[in-house]
Tab-separated table of C-alpha atoms in Angstrom:
chain	number	residue	atom	x	y	z
R	6	MET	CA	-3.654	-38.195	-18.124
R	7	ILE	CA	-2.657	-34.945	-19.337
R	8	GLU	CA	0.466	-32.812	-17.961
R	9	VAL	CA	-0.546	-29.445	-16.565
R	10	ILE	CA	1.956	-26.840	-14.697
R	11	VAL	CA	0.554	-25.976	-11.441
R	12	ASN	CA	2.136	-22.925	-9.635
R	13	GLY	CA	5.411	-23.451	-11.645
R	14	LYS	CA	5.644	-27.233	-11.269
R	15	ARG	CA	4.696	-29.846	-14.070
R	16	THR	CA	2.330	-32.614	-12.845
R	17	GLU	CA	-0.355	-34.884	-14.259
R	18	ILE	CA	-3.942	-35.182	-13.488
R	19	PRO	CA	-6.871	-36.994	-15.352
R	20	ALA	CA	-8.072	-35.882	-18.569
R	21	GLY	CA	-11.230	-34.145	-18.937
R	22	LEU	CA	-11.465	-32.444	-15.873
R	23	ASN	CA	-12.856	-29.018	-15.048
R	24	VAL	CA	-11.249	-26.393	-12.741
R	25	LYS	CA	-13.118	-27.598	-9.625
R	26	GLU	CA	-12.338	-31.215	-10.327
R	27	ALA	CA	-8.858	-30.458	-10.904
R	28	ILE	CA	-8.513	-28.630	-7.521
R	29	SER	CA	-9.691	-31.826	-5.795
R	30	ALA	CA	-7.370	-33.988	-7.946
R	31	LEU	CA	-4.485	-31.767	-7.137
R	32	GLU	CA	-5.360	-31.897	-3.307
R	33	TYR	CA	-6.032	-28.137	-2.869
R	34	ARG	CA	-8.477	-27.190	-0.510
R	35	GLN	CA	-11.599	-25.717	-1.842
R	36	GLU	CA	-11.592	-22.062	-0.599
R	37	GLY	CA	-9.356	-19.125	0.252
R	38	PHE	CA	-7.593	-18.892	-3.138
R	39	ALA	CA	-7.998	-17.387	-6.326
R	40	LEU	CA	-6.823	-19.144	-9.606
R	41	ALA	CA	-5.498	-18.161	-12.875
R	42	LEU	CA	-5.601	-20.350	-15.963
R	43	ASN	CA	-2.756	-19.519	-18.519
R	44	GLY	CA	-2.279	-16.082	-17.153
R	45	THR	CA	-6.139	-15.257	-17.095
R	46	PHE	CA	-8.083	-14.947	-14.049
R	47	VAL	CA	-10.843	-17.763	-13.515
R	48	ALA	CA	-13.690	-16.636	-11.377
R	49	LEU	CA	-15.087	-19.044	-8.732
R	50	SER	CA	-18.327	-19.147	-10.249
R	51	THR	CA	-17.077	-20.601	-13.472
R	52	TYR	CA	-15.031	-23.245	-12.129
R	53	GLU	CA	-17.179	-25.992	-13.411
R	54	SER	CA	-17.817	-24.714	-16.759
R	55	THR	CA	-13.962	-24.164	-17.633
R	56	LYS	CA	-12.213	-27.390	-18.819
R	57	ILE	CA	-8.391	-27.936	-18.185
R	58	HIS	CA	-6.348	-29.039	-21.143
R	59	ASP	CA	-3.246	-30.701	-21.585
R	60	ASN	CA	-0.116	-28.398	-20.954
R	61	ASP	CA	-2.313	-25.786	-19.432
R	62	SER	CA	-0.833	-23.532	-16.672
R	63	LEU	CA	-2.626	-22.723	-13.160
R	64	GLU	CA	-1.545	-20.354	-10.733
R	65	ILE	CA	-3.242	-21.035	-7.307
R	66	LEU	CA	-2.837	-17.944	-5.216
R	67	ALA	CA	-3.572	-17.389	-1.458
R	68	PRO	CA	-3.489	-14.446	0.979
R	69	VAL	CA	0.103	-13.666	2.524
R	70	GLN	CA	1.851	-10.657	4.231
R	71	GLY	CA	2.391	-7.808	1.811
R	72	GLY	CA	3.690	-4.423	1.941
J	29	MET	CA	-16.312	18.085	23.120
J	30	THR	CA	-13.043	20.141	23.909
J	31	LYS	CA	-10.921	21.832	21.293
J	32	GLN	CA	-8.271	19.332	21.682
J	33	MET	CA	-10.853	16.665	20.963
J	34	GLU	CA	-12.126	18.380	18.007
J	35	ILE	CA	-8.473	18.413	16.534
J	36	HIS	CA	-7.954	14.969	16.949
J	37	ASN	CA	-11.216	13.796	15.696
J	38	ASN	CA	-10.200	14.671	11.964
J	39	THR	CA	-11.435	12.326	9.479
J	40	TRP	CA	-10.830	11.867	5.907
J	41	GLU	CA	-11.996	9.829	2.931
J	42	ILE	CA	-10.184	7.558	0.686
J	43	GLY	CA	-11.464	4.915	-1.562
J	44	GLY	CA	-15.120	5.673	-0.666
J	45	LYS	CA	-14.378	5.124	3.064
J	46	THR	CA	-14.369	7.526	5.839
J	47	LEU	CA	-11.250	7.028	8.149
J	48	SER	CA	-9.524	8.772	10.981
J	49	SER	CA	-5.993	7.213	10.792
J	50	ARG	CA	-3.863	8.520	7.876
J	51	LEU	CA	-1.253	5.885	8.364
J	52	LEU	CA	-1.321	2.834	5.920
J	53	ILE	CA	0.639	0.000	7.194
J	54	GLY	CA	2.159	-3.006	5.585
J	55	SER	CA	1.961	-6.564	7.064
J	56	ALA	CA	5.294	-8.131	5.950
J	57	LEU	CA	8.606	-8.508	7.499
J	58	TYR	CA	7.695	-8.509	11.158
J	59	PRO	CA	9.286	-10.976	13.770
J	60	SER	CA	6.266	-12.897	14.096
J	61	PRO	CA	2.723	-12.893	13.253
J	62	ALA	CA	1.938	-11.859	17.165
J	63	ASN	CA	4.189	-8.791	16.689
J	64	MET	CA	2.542	-7.745	13.251
J	65	GLU	CA	-0.585	-8.010	15.366
J	66	ASP	CA	0.453	-5.869	18.067
J	67	ALA	CA	2.182	-3.411	15.832
J	68	ILE	CA	-0.912	-2.816	13.581
J	69	LYS	CA	-3.028	-2.267	16.524
J	70	ILE	CA	-0.903	0.250	18.248
J	71	SER	CA	-0.453	1.825	14.878
J	72	GLY	CA	-4.022	3.192	14.952
J	73	SER	CA	-3.968	2.294	11.156
J	74	GLN	CA	-7.260	1.547	9.561
J	75	ILE	CA	-5.589	0.071	6.140
J	76	VAL	CA	-3.261	-2.823	5.930
J	77	THR	CA	-1.597	-4.021	2.867
J	78	VAL	CA	-1.673	-7.686	1.904
J	79	ALA	CA	-0.476	-9.631	-1.005
J	80	LEU	CA	-1.181	-12.903	-3.017
J	81	ARG	CA	1.373	-15.708	-3.449
J	82	ARG	CA	1.259	-19.353	-4.700
J	83	GLN	CA	-0.321	-21.594	-2.383
J	84	ALA	CA	0.959	-25.195	-1.735
J	85	ALA	CA	-0.900	-28.189	-2.197
J	86	GLY	CA	-2.430	-30.313	0.679
J	87	ASN	CA	-3.196	-27.232	2.887
J	88	THR	CA	0.121	-27.839	4.925
J	89	GLU	CA	2.982	-25.296	3.999
J	90	SER	CA	0.143	-22.647	3.409
J	91	LYS	CA	-0.959	-23.104	7.229
J	92	GLY	CA	1.052	-19.914	8.081
J	93	GLY	CA	-0.846	-18.046	5.386
J	94	ASN	CA	-3.938	-19.111	6.829
J	95	ASP	CA	-3.019	-18.165	10.289
J	96	PHE	CA	-1.914	-14.533	9.069
J	97	TRP	CA	-5.025	-14.056	7.030
J	98	ASN	CA	-7.150	-14.949	10.254
J	99	ILE	CA	-5.314	-12.336	12.300
J	100	ILE	CA	-5.916	-9.796	9.422
J	101	LYS	CA	-9.581	-10.352	9.337
J	102	SER	CA	-9.901	-10.541	13.378
J	103	LEU	CA	-8.518	-7.004	13.223
J	104	GLY	CA	-11.613	-5.663	11.373
J	105	ILE	CA	-9.765	-3.112	9.240
J	106	GLU	CA	-9.460	-2.377	5.522
J	107	VAL	CA	-7.430	-4.489	3.384
J	108	LEU	CA	-5.348	-3.259	0.511
J	109	PRO	CA	-4.159	-6.102	-1.512
J	110	ASN	CA	-1.155	-5.122	-3.774
J	111	THR	CA	0.154	-6.436	-7.046
J	112	ALA	CA	3.721	-6.672	-5.779
J	113	GLY	CA	6.118	-8.714	-8.132
J	114	CYS	CA	3.920	-8.056	-11.326
J	115	HIS	CA	6.230	-6.487	-14.442
J	116	SER	CA	3.553	-6.141	-16.831
J	117	ALA	CA	-0.073	-4.752	-16.856
J	118	LYS	CA	-1.321	-8.000	-17.930
J	119	GLU	CA	0.196	-9.693	-14.907
J	120	ALA	CA	-1.030	-6.909	-12.531
J	121	ILE	CA	-4.463	-7.005	-13.968
J	122	THR	CA	-4.891	-10.778	-13.425
J	123	THR	CA	-3.512	-10.416	-9.881
J	124	ALA	CA	-6.037	-7.560	-8.899
J	125	ARG	CA	-8.980	-9.724	-10.311
J	126	MET	CA	-7.690	-12.661	-8.310
J	127	ALA	CA	-7.233	-10.234	-5.257
J	128	ARG	CA	-10.707	-8.950	-5.545
J	129	GLU	CA	-12.291	-12.124	-5.242
J	130	VAL	CA	-10.040	-13.544	-2.433
J	131	PHE	CA	-10.212	-10.447	-0.444
J	132	GLY	CA	-13.523	-9.184	-1.114
J	133	THR	CA	-12.586	-5.699	-1.968
J	134	ASN	CA	-12.414	-3.625	-5.157
J	135	TRP	CA	-9.220	-1.758	-3.564
J	136	ILE	CA	-5.957	-2.577	-5.230
J	137	LYS	CA	-2.630	-1.271	-4.517
J	138	LEU	CA	-1.279	-1.241	-8.329
J	139	GLU	CA	2.489	-2.151	-8.368
J	140	VAL	CA	4.000	-2.870	-11.805
J	141	ILE	CA	7.766	-2.799	-11.221
J	142	GLY	CA	9.865	-1.678	-14.091
J	143	ASP	CA	13.477	-2.373	-12.745
J	144	GLN	CA	14.332	-4.839	-10.331
J	145	TYR	CA	17.597	-3.054	-9.197
J	146	ASN	CA	15.674	-0.021	-7.678
J	147	LEU	CA	12.123	-1.630	-7.798
J	148	GLN	CA	10.866	1.421	-9.746
J	149	PRO	CA	7.419	1.514	-10.948
J	150	ASP	CA	7.139	1.000	-14.704
J	151	PRO	CA	5.141	4.254	-15.487
J	152	PHE	CA	3.664	2.875	-19.039
J	153	GLU	CA	2.523	-0.352	-17.696
J	154	THR	CA	1.148	1.130	-14.398
J	155	VAL	CA	-1.056	3.623	-16.394
J	156	LYS	CA	-2.084	0.992	-18.785
J	157	ALA	CA	-3.250	-1.382	-15.925
J	158	ALA	CA	-4.806	1.589	-14.126
J	159	GLU	CA	-7.343	2.319	-17.169
J	160	VAL	CA	-8.218	-1.036	-17.377
J	161	LEU	CA	-8.977	-1.717	-13.793
J	162	ILE	CA	-10.675	1.593	-13.130
J	163	LYS	CA	-13.123	0.664	-15.897
J	164	GLU	CA	-13.650	-2.716	-14.145
J	165	GLY	CA	-14.638	-0.884	-10.799
J	166	PHE	CA	-11.502	-1.211	-8.967
J	167	GLU	CA	-10.444	1.525	-6.754
J	168	VAL	CA	-6.809	1.976	-7.699
J	169	PHE	CA	-4.127	2.990	-5.465
J	170	PRO	CA	-1.238	3.313	-7.911
J	171	TYR	CA	2.488	3.207	-6.595
J	172	THR	CA	4.283	5.487	-8.915
J	173	THR	CA	7.532	7.730	-8.988
J	174	ASP	CA	7.312	11.496	-8.063
J	175	ASP	CA	7.136	12.213	-11.703
J	176	LEU	CA	4.372	14.883	-12.341
J	177	VAL	CA	3.749	13.856	-15.770
J	178	VAL	CA	3.083	10.086	-14.885
J	179	ALA	CA	0.832	11.677	-12.087
J	180	LYS	CA	-1.229	13.443	-14.603
J	181	ARG	CA	-1.443	10.281	-17.004
J	182	LEU	CA	-2.701	8.318	-13.805
J	183	ALA	CA	-5.241	11.169	-13.048
J	184	ASP	CA	-6.370	11.236	-16.834
J	185	VAL	CA	-7.234	7.613	-16.693
J	186	GLY	CA	-9.314	8.281	-13.585
J	187	CYS	CA	-7.100	7.434	-10.541
J	188	LYS	CA	-8.651	9.488	-7.683
J	189	ILE	CA	-5.580	8.492	-5.465
J	190	LEU	CA	-1.747	8.724	-6.157
J	191	MET	CA	0.858	6.983	-4.265
J	192	PRO	CA	4.269	8.514	-5.220
J	193	TRP	CA	7.357	6.935	-3.606
J	194	GLY	CA	9.325	8.896	-1.046
J	195	SER	CA	12.334	6.758	-2.160
J	196	MET	CA	13.156	3.186	-3.371
J	197	ILE	CA	10.911	0.590	-1.698
J	198	GLY	CA	12.508	-0.534	1.535
J	199	SER	CA	15.613	1.717	1.322
J	200	GLY	CA	14.536	3.819	4.282
J	201	LYS	CA	15.896	7.004	2.881
J	202	GLY	CA	13.019	9.127	3.265
J	203	LEU	CA	11.772	11.709	0.954
J	204	MET	CA	14.349	12.127	-1.740
J	205	ASN	CA	12.555	14.875	-3.805
J	206	PRO	CA	10.313	16.706	-1.398
J	207	ASP	CA	10.007	19.503	-4.238
J	208	ASN	CA	8.638	16.966	-6.733
J	209	LEU	CA	6.201	15.550	-4.283
J	210	MET	CA	5.042	19.276	-3.500
J	211	ALA	CA	4.366	20.007	-7.064
J	212	ILE	CA	2.177	16.901	-7.468
J	213	ARG	CA	0.418	18.086	-4.400
J	214	LYS	CA	-0.152	21.526	-5.748
J	215	GLN	CA	-1.268	20.126	-9.206
J	216	PHE	CA	-3.671	17.823	-7.793
J	217	PRO	CA	-5.277	19.396	-4.575
J	218	ASN	CA	-8.474	17.237	-4.993
J	219	LEU	CA	-6.775	13.892	-5.288
J	220	GLN	CA	-5.920	11.855	-2.413
J	221	LEU	CA	-2.093	11.743	-2.282
J	222	VAL	CA	-0.132	9.130	-0.101
J	223	VAL	CA	3.713	8.874	0.206
J	224	ASP	CA	4.369	5.179	-0.357
J	225	ALA	CA	7.744	3.459	0.047
J	226	GLY	CA	11.151	4.775	1.222
J	227	ILE	CA	10.079	6.079	4.594
J	228	GLY	CA	12.752	4.983	7.214
J	229	LYS	CA	11.889	7.000	10.319
J	230	PRO	CA	8.929	8.854	12.063
J	231	SER	CA	10.427	12.322	11.056
J	232	HIS	CA	10.245	11.369	7.398
J	233	ALA	CA	6.423	10.446	7.646
J	234	THR	CA	5.955	13.732	9.655
J	235	GLN	CA	7.627	15.446	6.751
J	236	ALA	CA	5.377	14.108	4.221
J	237	MET	CA	2.360	15.180	5.959
J	238	GLU	CA	3.585	18.719	6.377
J	239	LEU	CA	3.821	18.909	2.642
J	240	GLY	CA	-0.050	18.308	2.514
J	241	TYR	CA	-0.148	14.717	1.722
J	242	ASP	CA	-3.179	12.878	2.888
J	243	GLY	CA	-1.455	9.795	4.155
J	244	VAL	CA	1.550	7.787	4.422
J	245	LEU	CA	1.954	4.000	3.651
J	246	LEU	CA	4.936	2.247	4.922
J	247	ASN	CA	5.985	-1.016	6.039
J	248	SER	CA	9.778	-1.715	6.646
J	249	ALA	CA	10.303	1.125	8.659
J	250	ILE	CA	8.029	-0.383	11.667
J	251	ALA	CA	8.587	-4.261	10.590
J	252	LEU	CA	12.414	-3.785	10.491
J	253	ALA	CA	12.618	-1.536	13.713
J	254	GLN	CA	14.335	-3.146	16.779
J	255	ASP	CA	10.904	-2.902	18.631
J	256	PRO	CA	8.273	-2.689	15.931
J	257	VAL	CA	5.433	-2.148	18.080
J	258	LYS	CA	7.084	1.106	19.869
J	259	MET	CA	7.986	2.002	16.471
J	260	ALA	CA	4.416	1.874	15.050
J	261	ASP	CA	3.222	3.944	18.019
J	262	ALA	CA	5.824	6.238	17.024
J	263	PHE	CA	4.756	6.613	13.423
J	264	ARG	CA	1.162	7.020	14.616
J	265	VAL	CA	2.328	10.031	16.591
J	266	ALA	CA	4.360	11.289	13.697
J	267	VAL	CA	1.725	11.187	11.232
J	268	GLU	CA	-0.659	12.847	13.324
J	269	ALA	CA	1.733	15.696	14.225
J	270	GLY	CA	2.605	16.175	10.688
J	271	ARG	CA	-1.084	16.609	9.882
J	272	LEU	CA	-1.828	18.842	12.598
J	273	GLY	CA	1.403	20.769	11.420
J	274	TYR	CA	-0.002	21.334	7.876
J	275	GLU	CA	-3.542	22.207	9.041
J	276	ALA	CA	-2.271	24.722	11.522
J	277	GLY	CA	-0.152	26.355	8.731
J	278	VAL	CA	3.758	26.390	8.965
J	279	MET	CA	5.214	29.905	9.492
J	280	GLN	CA	6.982	31.663	6.523
J	281	LYS	CA	10.707	31.216	6.551
J	282	ARG	CA	12.761	34.308	6.967
J	283	GLU	CA	16.094	35.305	5.730
J	284	PHE	CA	17.034	37.298	9.107
J	285	ALA	CA	16.860	36.550	12.912
J	286	SER	CA	13.948	37.906	14.904
J	287	PRO	CA	13.645	37.689	18.535
J	288	SER	CA	10.686	36.167	19.916
J	289	THR	CA	11.060	37.626	23.270
J	290	PRO	CA	9.558	41.342	23.211
J	291	THR	CA	12.327	43.793	23.102
J	292	VAL	CA	10.136	46.561	24.648
J	293	GLY	CA	10.849	46.780	28.423
J	294	THR	CA	13.989	45.027	28.057
J	295	PRO	CA	16.307	45.642	31.091
J	296	PHE	CA	19.838	47.065	31.047
J	297	TRP	CA	19.013	48.122	27.421
J	298	HIS	CA	22.553	49.072	26.319
J	299	GLN	CA	23.071	50.699	29.587
J	300	PHE	CA	26.464	48.698	30.453
J	301	LYS	CA	29.272	48.235	28.171
J	302	ASP	CA	32.818	47.076	28.944
């Protein structure tokens, strides 16, 4: 297992996962959001080729009301 | 088509779209999603601002967000995602890229806050972010102060739209520096100018439009009204009135009184005196 920070909260996921697999492991739905890894946007098309490492920080954002 | 219909059929272009409404409306702070939907509809607005925030796992807490987004999509109008809450160009650029993927638009309301007390935009980080985003194909709607030099810098990096504040976000104080706003209008006759933030009542929106601004963006003034739906209707009329007034050409101010009723043929002209 490795430790990652997801939306500000520290949690554990299995080692060696890519972004798509990590999203499943974290029990997020598979659509309707965008993701940043360590402050950098990760495009949906690159989820499977982007690996998650120990102490990585993920921001998973979805639409909300805004002004 | 009657003359009246022609007058009310004016369209304008912003961000590559041709629209009829010059009122841009926010989607936050309404008493309920249904109230938001009714207010947006009656406002006639064709652009609604939205945002991105952290999503909860398990698709439970985020259900409200899903419902919200489904309502917005069902309205069939343009969405303008914002970068609210960002305090650096890097944060804003990342948020803009995320918004483009989620919302499927290259429009971004660029907000980079420089001071938490008055939520004043950071001009240096805003210009820096705008330059990067424009090179990446974004249509940047930068939220800025009414500073003419900052406006120039934003135009220099390629912004075709500028959104100076009327006053502080959510303050409802109206146009604090109409002279500054007018200076920006005069310096940039070919850019699309939208007053964003600080509008509190319909007359503020009318004033902005009478200055020759192309549009007005507001949220709190409608959402925090006692009757948001009625207030949305009031702003629809106010923006339209201000624009028509600007197009009609306001009379010159005079330093003396001048009767509007003809003096020729006035009865009893100076005939009776006590």
